[in-house]
Coordinates of C-alpha atoms in Angstrom, one line a residue:
X1 CA 17.1 -13.9 73.4
X2 CA 20.1 -15.6 74.1
X3 CA 19.3 -18.8 76.0
X4 CA 20.5 -19.2 79.7
X5 CA 23.1 -21.9 80.7
X6 CA 21.1 -24.6 82.2
X7 CA 21.5 -28.8 82.6
X8 CA 19.4 -30.8 81.4
X9 CA 17.2 -31.3 84.9
X10 CA 16.7 -27.9 84.8
X11 CA 15.0 -27.4 81.0
X12 CA 13.4 -30.9 81.4
X13 CA 11.5 -29.5 85.0
X14 CA 10.9 -26.1 82.9
X15 CA 9.5 -28.0 79.5
X16 CA 7.3 -30.2 82.3
X17 CA 5.7 -27.0 83.2
X18 CA 5.4 -25.0 80.5
X19 CA 5.3 -26.7 77.3
X20 CA 2.8 -28.9 75.7
X21 CA 4.2 -31.5 73.3
X22 CA 2.2 -32.8 70.3
X23 CA 1.4 -36.4 69.4
X24 CA 2.7 -37.5 73.2
X25 CA 1.2 -38.4 76.7
X26 CA 2.4 -35.2 78.7
X27 CA 2.0 -37.3 81.8
X28 CA 4.5 -39.9 80.5
X29 CA 6.9 -37.5 78.8
X30 CA 6.8 -35.3 81.8
X31 CA 7.8 -38.6 84.3
X32 CA 10.6 -39.6 81.8
X33 CA 11.7 -36.4 80.9
X34 CA 12.1 -34.8 77.4
X35 CA 15.3 -34.8 75.3
X36 CA 16.8 -31.4 75.0
X37 CA 18.1 -30.6 71.1
X38 CA 20.6 -27.5 71.9
X39 CA 22.7 -28.0 68.1
X40 CA 22.9 -29.3 65.1
X41 CA 25.5 -29.6 62.1
X42 CA 25.4 -31.7 58.6
X43 CA 23.4 -34.8 59.4
X44 CA 23.9 -34.9 63.4
X45 CA 22.2 -33.5 66.3
X46 CA 23.5 -33.0 69.9
X47 CA 21.3 -32.7 72.9
X48 CA 22.2 -31.0 76.7
X49 CA 24.3 -33.7 77.4
X50 CA 26.6 -33.6 74.8
X51 CA 25.3 -36.6 72.9
X52 CA 25.9 -37.2 68.7
X53 CA 22.7 -38.0 67.3
X54 CA 22.4 -39.0 63.6
X55 CA 19.1 -37.4 62.4
X56 CA 17.4 -39.9 60.5
X57 CA 14.2 -38.3 59.8
X58 CA 15.8 -35.0 58.7
X59 CA 14.2 -33.0 61.5
X60 CA 10.0 -34.4 60.8
X61 CA 10.8 -35.3 57.1
X62 CA 11.7 -31.4 56.5
X63 CA 15.9 -30.5 56.7
X64 CA 16.5 -32.0 53.1
X65 CA 19.9 -29.8 52.8
X66 CA 21.3 -30.9 56.5
X67 CA 21.8 -28.4 59.5
X68 CA 24.4 -25.3 59.7
X69 CA 24.0 -24.2 56.3
X70 CA 25.7 -20.8 56.3
X71 CA 24.0 -19.2 52.9
X72 CA 20.5 -20.6 54.2
X73 CA 21.4 -18.2 57.4
X74 CA 22.9 -15.5 55.0
X75 CA 20.5 -14.8 52.9
X76 CA 17.6 -15.3 55.9
X77 CA 19.5 -12.7 57.8
X78 CA 19.7 -9.7 54.5
X79 CA 15.9 -10.0 54.0
X80 CA 15.0 -9.9 57.8
X81 CA 17.2 -6.9 57.5
X82 CA 15.2 -5.6 54.2
X83 CA 11.4 -6.4 54.6
X84 CA 11.3 -8.9 57.5
X85 CA 7.6 -9.3 56.7
X86 CA 5.0 -8.0 54.7
X87 CA 1.2 -8.9 53.6
X88 CA -0.1 -9.8 50.5
X89 CA -3.4 -9.3 51.3
X90 CA -3.9 -5.6 50.3
X91 CA -3.7 -6.6 46.4
X92 CA 0.4 -6.1 47.3
X93 CA 3.4 -8.6 46.7
X94 CA 7.3 -8.5 47.7
X95 CA 10.4 -9.5 45.1
X96 CA 10.8 -12.7 47.4
X97 CA 7.3 -14.2 47.0
X98 CA 7.6 -13.3 43.3
X99 CA 10.8 -14.7 42.6
X100 CA 9.8 -18.0 44.5
X101 CA 6.4 -18.7 42.7
X102 CA 8.7 -18.0 39.2
X103 CA 10.8 -20.5 40.3
X104 CA 8.3 -22.7 41.7
X105 CA 7.0 -22.8 38.1
X106 CA 10.0 -24.2 36.9
X107 CA 10.6 -26.8 38.7
X108 CA 7.0 -28.0 39.4
X109 CA 5.6 -31.2 36.8
X110 CA 3.3 -29.7 34.0
X111 CA 1.0 -27.4 34.3
X112 CA 1.3 -26.8 37.9
X113 CA 2.4 -22.8 37.5
X114 CA 0.3 -21.2 40.1
X115 CA 0.9 -21.1 43.6
X116 CA -0.6 -19.7 46.9
X117 CA 1.0 -19.5 49.7
X118 CA 0.7 -20.4 53.7
X119 CA 2.9 -21.2 56.8
X120 CA 2.5 -24.7 57.2
X121 CA 1.7 -28.3 55.5
X122 CA -1.7 -28.1 57.7
X123 CA -2.4 -25.0 56.0
X124 CA -1.5 -25.5 52.6
X125 CA -3.8 -28.9 52.9
X126 CA -6.5 -26.4 54.1
X127 CA -6.0 -24.3 51.4
X128 CA -6.4 -27.6 49.1
X129 CA -10.2 -28.2 50.4
X130 CA -11.5 -24.7 50.4
X131 CA -9.9 -23.8 47.1
X132 CA -11.0 -27.1 45.0
X133 CA -14.4 -26.9 46.7
X134 CA -14.3 -23.1 45.6
X135 CA -13.3 -24.6 41.9
X136 CA -16.2 -27.1 41.2
X137 CA -18.4 -24.1 42.6
X138 CA -17.3 -22.0 39.7
X139 CA -17.4 -24.7 37.5
X140 CA -21.6 -25.0 38.3
X141 CA -20.6 -28.5 40.3
X142 CA -21.5 -27.3 44.3
X143 CA -22.4 -30.8 44.8
X144 CA -19.2 -31.7 44.2
X145 CA -17.7 -31.4 47.7
X146 CA -16.6 -34.5 49.5
X147 CA -12.9 -35.5 49.4
X148 CA -11.2 -39.2 49.0
X149 CA -8.5 -40.2 51.4
X150 CA -6.9 -43.6 52.6
X151 CA -6.5 -45.2 56.1
X152 CA -3.3 -43.7 57.7
X153 CA -2.9 -40.9 55.5
X154 CA -1.3 -37.6 56.9
X155 CA -2.2 -34.1 55.4
X156 CA -2.1 -32.1 58.8
X157 CA -3.2 -31.2 62.0
X158 CA -6.3 -28.5 61.6
X159 CA -9.5 -29.6 62.0
X160 CA -9.8 -29.6 58.3
X161 CA -6.6 -31.2 57.4
X162 CA -6.9 -34.3 60.7
X163 CA -10.5 -34.8 58.9
X164 CA -8.8 -35.2 55.3
X165 CA -6.2 -37.4 56.7
X166 CA -6.9 -41.2 57.6
X167 CA -6.0 -41.6 61.5
X168 CA -8.2 -42.5 63.6
X169 CA -7.0 -41.3 66.6
X170 CA -6.6 -37.7 65.8
X171 CA -10.5 -38.4 64.4
X172 CA -11.5 -39.3 68.1
X173 CA -9.7 -36.5 69.7
X174 CA -12.4 -33.9 70.4
X175 CA -14.4 -35.9 67.8
X176 CA -12.5 -34.0 65.3
X177 CA -14.2 -35.5 62.0
X178 CA -15.8 -33.5 60.0
X179 CA -18.5 -34.6 57.3
X180 CA -17.6 -34.6 53.8
X181 CA -14.4 -36.9 53.9
X182 CA -14.0 -40.5 52.7
X183 CA -11.2 -42.9 53.0
X184 CA -9.9 -46.2 51.7
X185 CA -7.6 -48.6 52.3
X186 CA -3.8 -47.8 52.4
X187 CA -1.7 -49.5 49.5
X188 CA 0.1 -51.5 52.1
X189 CA 1.0 -54.6 50.4
X190 CA 2.9 -56.2 53.3
X191 CA 0.1 -55.7 55.6
X192 CA -2.9 -56.4 53.2
X193 CA -1.5 -58.3 50.2
X194 CA -1.8 -61.5 51.1
X195 CA -1.2 -64.1 48.3
X196 CA -1.2 -61.4 45.6
X197 CA 2.0 -60.1 43.9
X198 CA 2.6 -56.3 44.0
X199 CA 1.2 -55.6 40.8
X200 CA -2.1 -57.7 41.7
X201 CA -2.0 -55.6 44.8
X202 CA -1.5 -52.4 43.6
X203 CA -4.5 -52.6 41.2
X204 CA -7.1 -54.3 43.9
X205 CA -5.5 -51.1 46.3
X206 CA -6.5 -48.8 43.4
X207 CA -9.6 -50.2 42.6
X208 CA -10.5 -49.4 46.0
X209 CA -11.0 -45.6 44.7
X210 CA -13.2 -46.7 42.0
X211 CA -15.4 -48.1 45.0
X212 CA -15.7 -45.6 46.7
X213 CA -16.3 -43.2 43.7
X214 CA -19.4 -45.3 43.1
X215 CA -20.7 -46.0 46.3
X216 CA -20.5 -41.9 46.6
X217 CA -21.1 -41.0 43.4
X218 CA -18.8 -39.1 41.1
X219 CA -21.0 -36.1 41.0
X220 CA -20.2 -35.5 44.6
X221 CA -16.9 -35.7 45.0
X222 CA -14.0 -32.7 44.4
X223 CA -10.9 -34.6 44.8
X224 CA -8.9 -37.2 46.1
X225 CA -5.9 -36.8 47.8
X226 CA -2.5 -38.9 48.9
X227 CA 1.0 -39.0 49.7
X228 CA 3.0 -40.5 47.2
X229 CA 4.7 -42.3 49.7
X230 CA 2.3 -42.3 53.1
X231 CA 4.7 -41.4 55.8
X232 CA 3.6 -40.4 59.1
X233 CA 1.3 -43.5 58.3
X234 CA 4.4 -45.9 58.2
X235 CA 6.7 -45.0 55.0
X236 CA 4.0 -46.6 53.0
X237 CA 6.0 -47.1 49.0
X238 CA 3.1 -48.4 46.6
X239 CA 3.4 -51.2 44.0
X240 CA 4.6 -49.0 41.1
X241 CA 1.3 -49.6 39.4
X242 CA -0.5 -48.2 41.8
X243 CA -0.4 -44.4 41.3
X244 CA -0.9 -44.5 37.4
X245 CA -4.0 -46.3 38.1
X246 CA -5.8 -44.0 40.4
X247 CA -4.6 -41.6 37.8
X248 CA -6.3 -43.1 35.4
X249 CA -9.4 -43.4 37.7
X250 CA -9.6 -39.9 38.9
X251 CA -9.3 -38.8 35.0
X252 CA -11.9 -41.1 34.6
X253 CA -14.6 -39.8 36.5
X254 CA -14.0 -36.2 36.9
X255 CA -12.0 -35.7 40.1
X256 CA -9.2 -33.7 40.9
X257 CA -6.4 -35.7 41.8
X258 CA -3.9 -34.1 44.6
X259 CA -0.2 -35.2 45.7
X260 CA 0.0 -34.4 48.6
X261 CA 4.0 -33.5 48.6
X262 CA 4.9 -32.1 52.1
X263 CA 6.8 -34.6 52.6
X264 CA 8.0 -36.3 49.5
X265 CA 8.6 -32.5 47.6
X266 CA 12.3 -31.5 47.4
X267 CA 14.1 -34.4 46.2
X268 CA 13.1 -36.9 48.8
X269 CA 12.5 -39.7 46.0
X270 CA 15.4 -38.6 43.8
X271 CA 13.0 -36.6 41.7
X272 CA 11.9 -32.5 42.7
X273 CA 8.3 -34.2 43.3
X274 CA 7.5 -37.7 44.6
X275 CA 4.6 -37.9 41.7
X276 CA 7.1 -37.4 39.0
X277 CA 8.9 -40.5 40.8
X278 CA 5.3 -42.6 40.3
X279 CA 4.9 -41.1 37.0
X280 CA 1.6 -39.2 37.1
X281 CA 0.5 -35.6 36.9
X282 CA -1.6 -33.8 39.6
X283 CA -4.0 -30.9 39.2
X284 CA -3.2 -29.8 43.1
X285 CA 0.3 -30.5 45.0
X286 CA 0.7 -28.7 48.0
X287 CA 4.2 -28.9 49.4
X288 CA 6.3 -27.7 53.0
X289 CA 9.1 -28.7 54.4
X290 CA 12.0 -29.0 52.6
X291 CA 11.0 -25.9 50.5
X292 CA 13.3 -24.3 53.1
X293 CA 14.9 -27.5 54.5
X294 CA 12.9 -26.2 57.3
X295 CA 15.0 -23.3 58.6
X296 CA 12.0 -21.2 58.2
X297 CA 8.0 -21.8 58.1
X298 CA 6.6 -21.5 54.7
X299 CA 4.4 -23.7 52.4
X300 CA 2.6 -23.4 48.6
X301 CA -0.2 -24.9 46.9
X302 CA 0.3 -25.3 43.2
X303 CA -2.5 -25.2 40.8
X304 CA -3.0 -26.7 37.2
X305 CA -3.1 -23.8 34.9
X306 CA -6.7 -24.5 34.0
X307 CA -8.0 -24.8 37.6
X308 CA -6.2 -21.5 37.6
X309 CA -8.2 -20.6 35.0
X310 CA -11.1 -21.3 36.4
X311 CA -10.9 -19.9 39.5
X312 CA -10.0 -16.0 37.9
X313 CA -13.2 -16.2 36.6
X314 CA -14.6 -16.8 40.0
X315 CA -14.6 -13.3 41.6
X316 CA -12.6 -12.7 45.2
X317 CA -10.6 -15.7 47.0
X318 CA -11.9 -15.3 50.6
X319 CA -9.3 -17.0 51.5
X320 CA -5.1 -16.5 53.0
X321 CA -2.6 -16.9 56.0
X322 CA -0.6 -13.9 57.2

């Protein structure tokens, strides 16, 4: 629909009356008045008072190729004119889904050649939980159902993804913490390193994972998940030896390694995916945001050949999103 021309105060009043915002105090926001963004171009956004603002966070770490890319508008328009929607539930597919899965297999690292599509990073990480548990069940190890994440980790806002992450204020809202999820220290050298060098702290933070595995029992753990760089937790860049040590520990204890690429994927760290920047090979890799540069909601989860070959023998996959 066409956007009616109103002034900032009118939009703010309407917003306060009808629009519930995420991650804020609605009463305080209504008193202050929301900023109304009306247009964007390149790396700048413009508000209803005609202020030009440098969008340093690229939307919410998602507009990887910038605003105003006409080629993205054109291809989306052409797709909507030809086929705006069809599902993949009824043993069907579409050329665009098929071609995208093929293209992702070409750029994803190693043997990550199989992709399950969804609409958001939260849905992608819910998929990670269900599919990882299904994988271990098919392998005859149903007790391996717990997940280890990190304090200040963020993996989405659905009930399961909230539990996967390590944000206490999210756990506290509505008693949202589900059973089966454990958390270890985040690899934040500036906050926790003390007198250790970054390399010493990198090993110390990684070994917190092994300590948790020994506490919980490797036979009870499905996977470890982490963002290559923790975004919402404070843009935490771990020491360079942290991720290789994490991978070594996961391999030692037969635990799946999940690299959450929702923020770091599609060039954020100079490689296609953040795990490549740190030199590790995950078993499962959720992605979203930069996948469409935020122009449309889309996400996917990449699975290794070995995981797919296992679940391929496990009967129907009773999971999916429209």
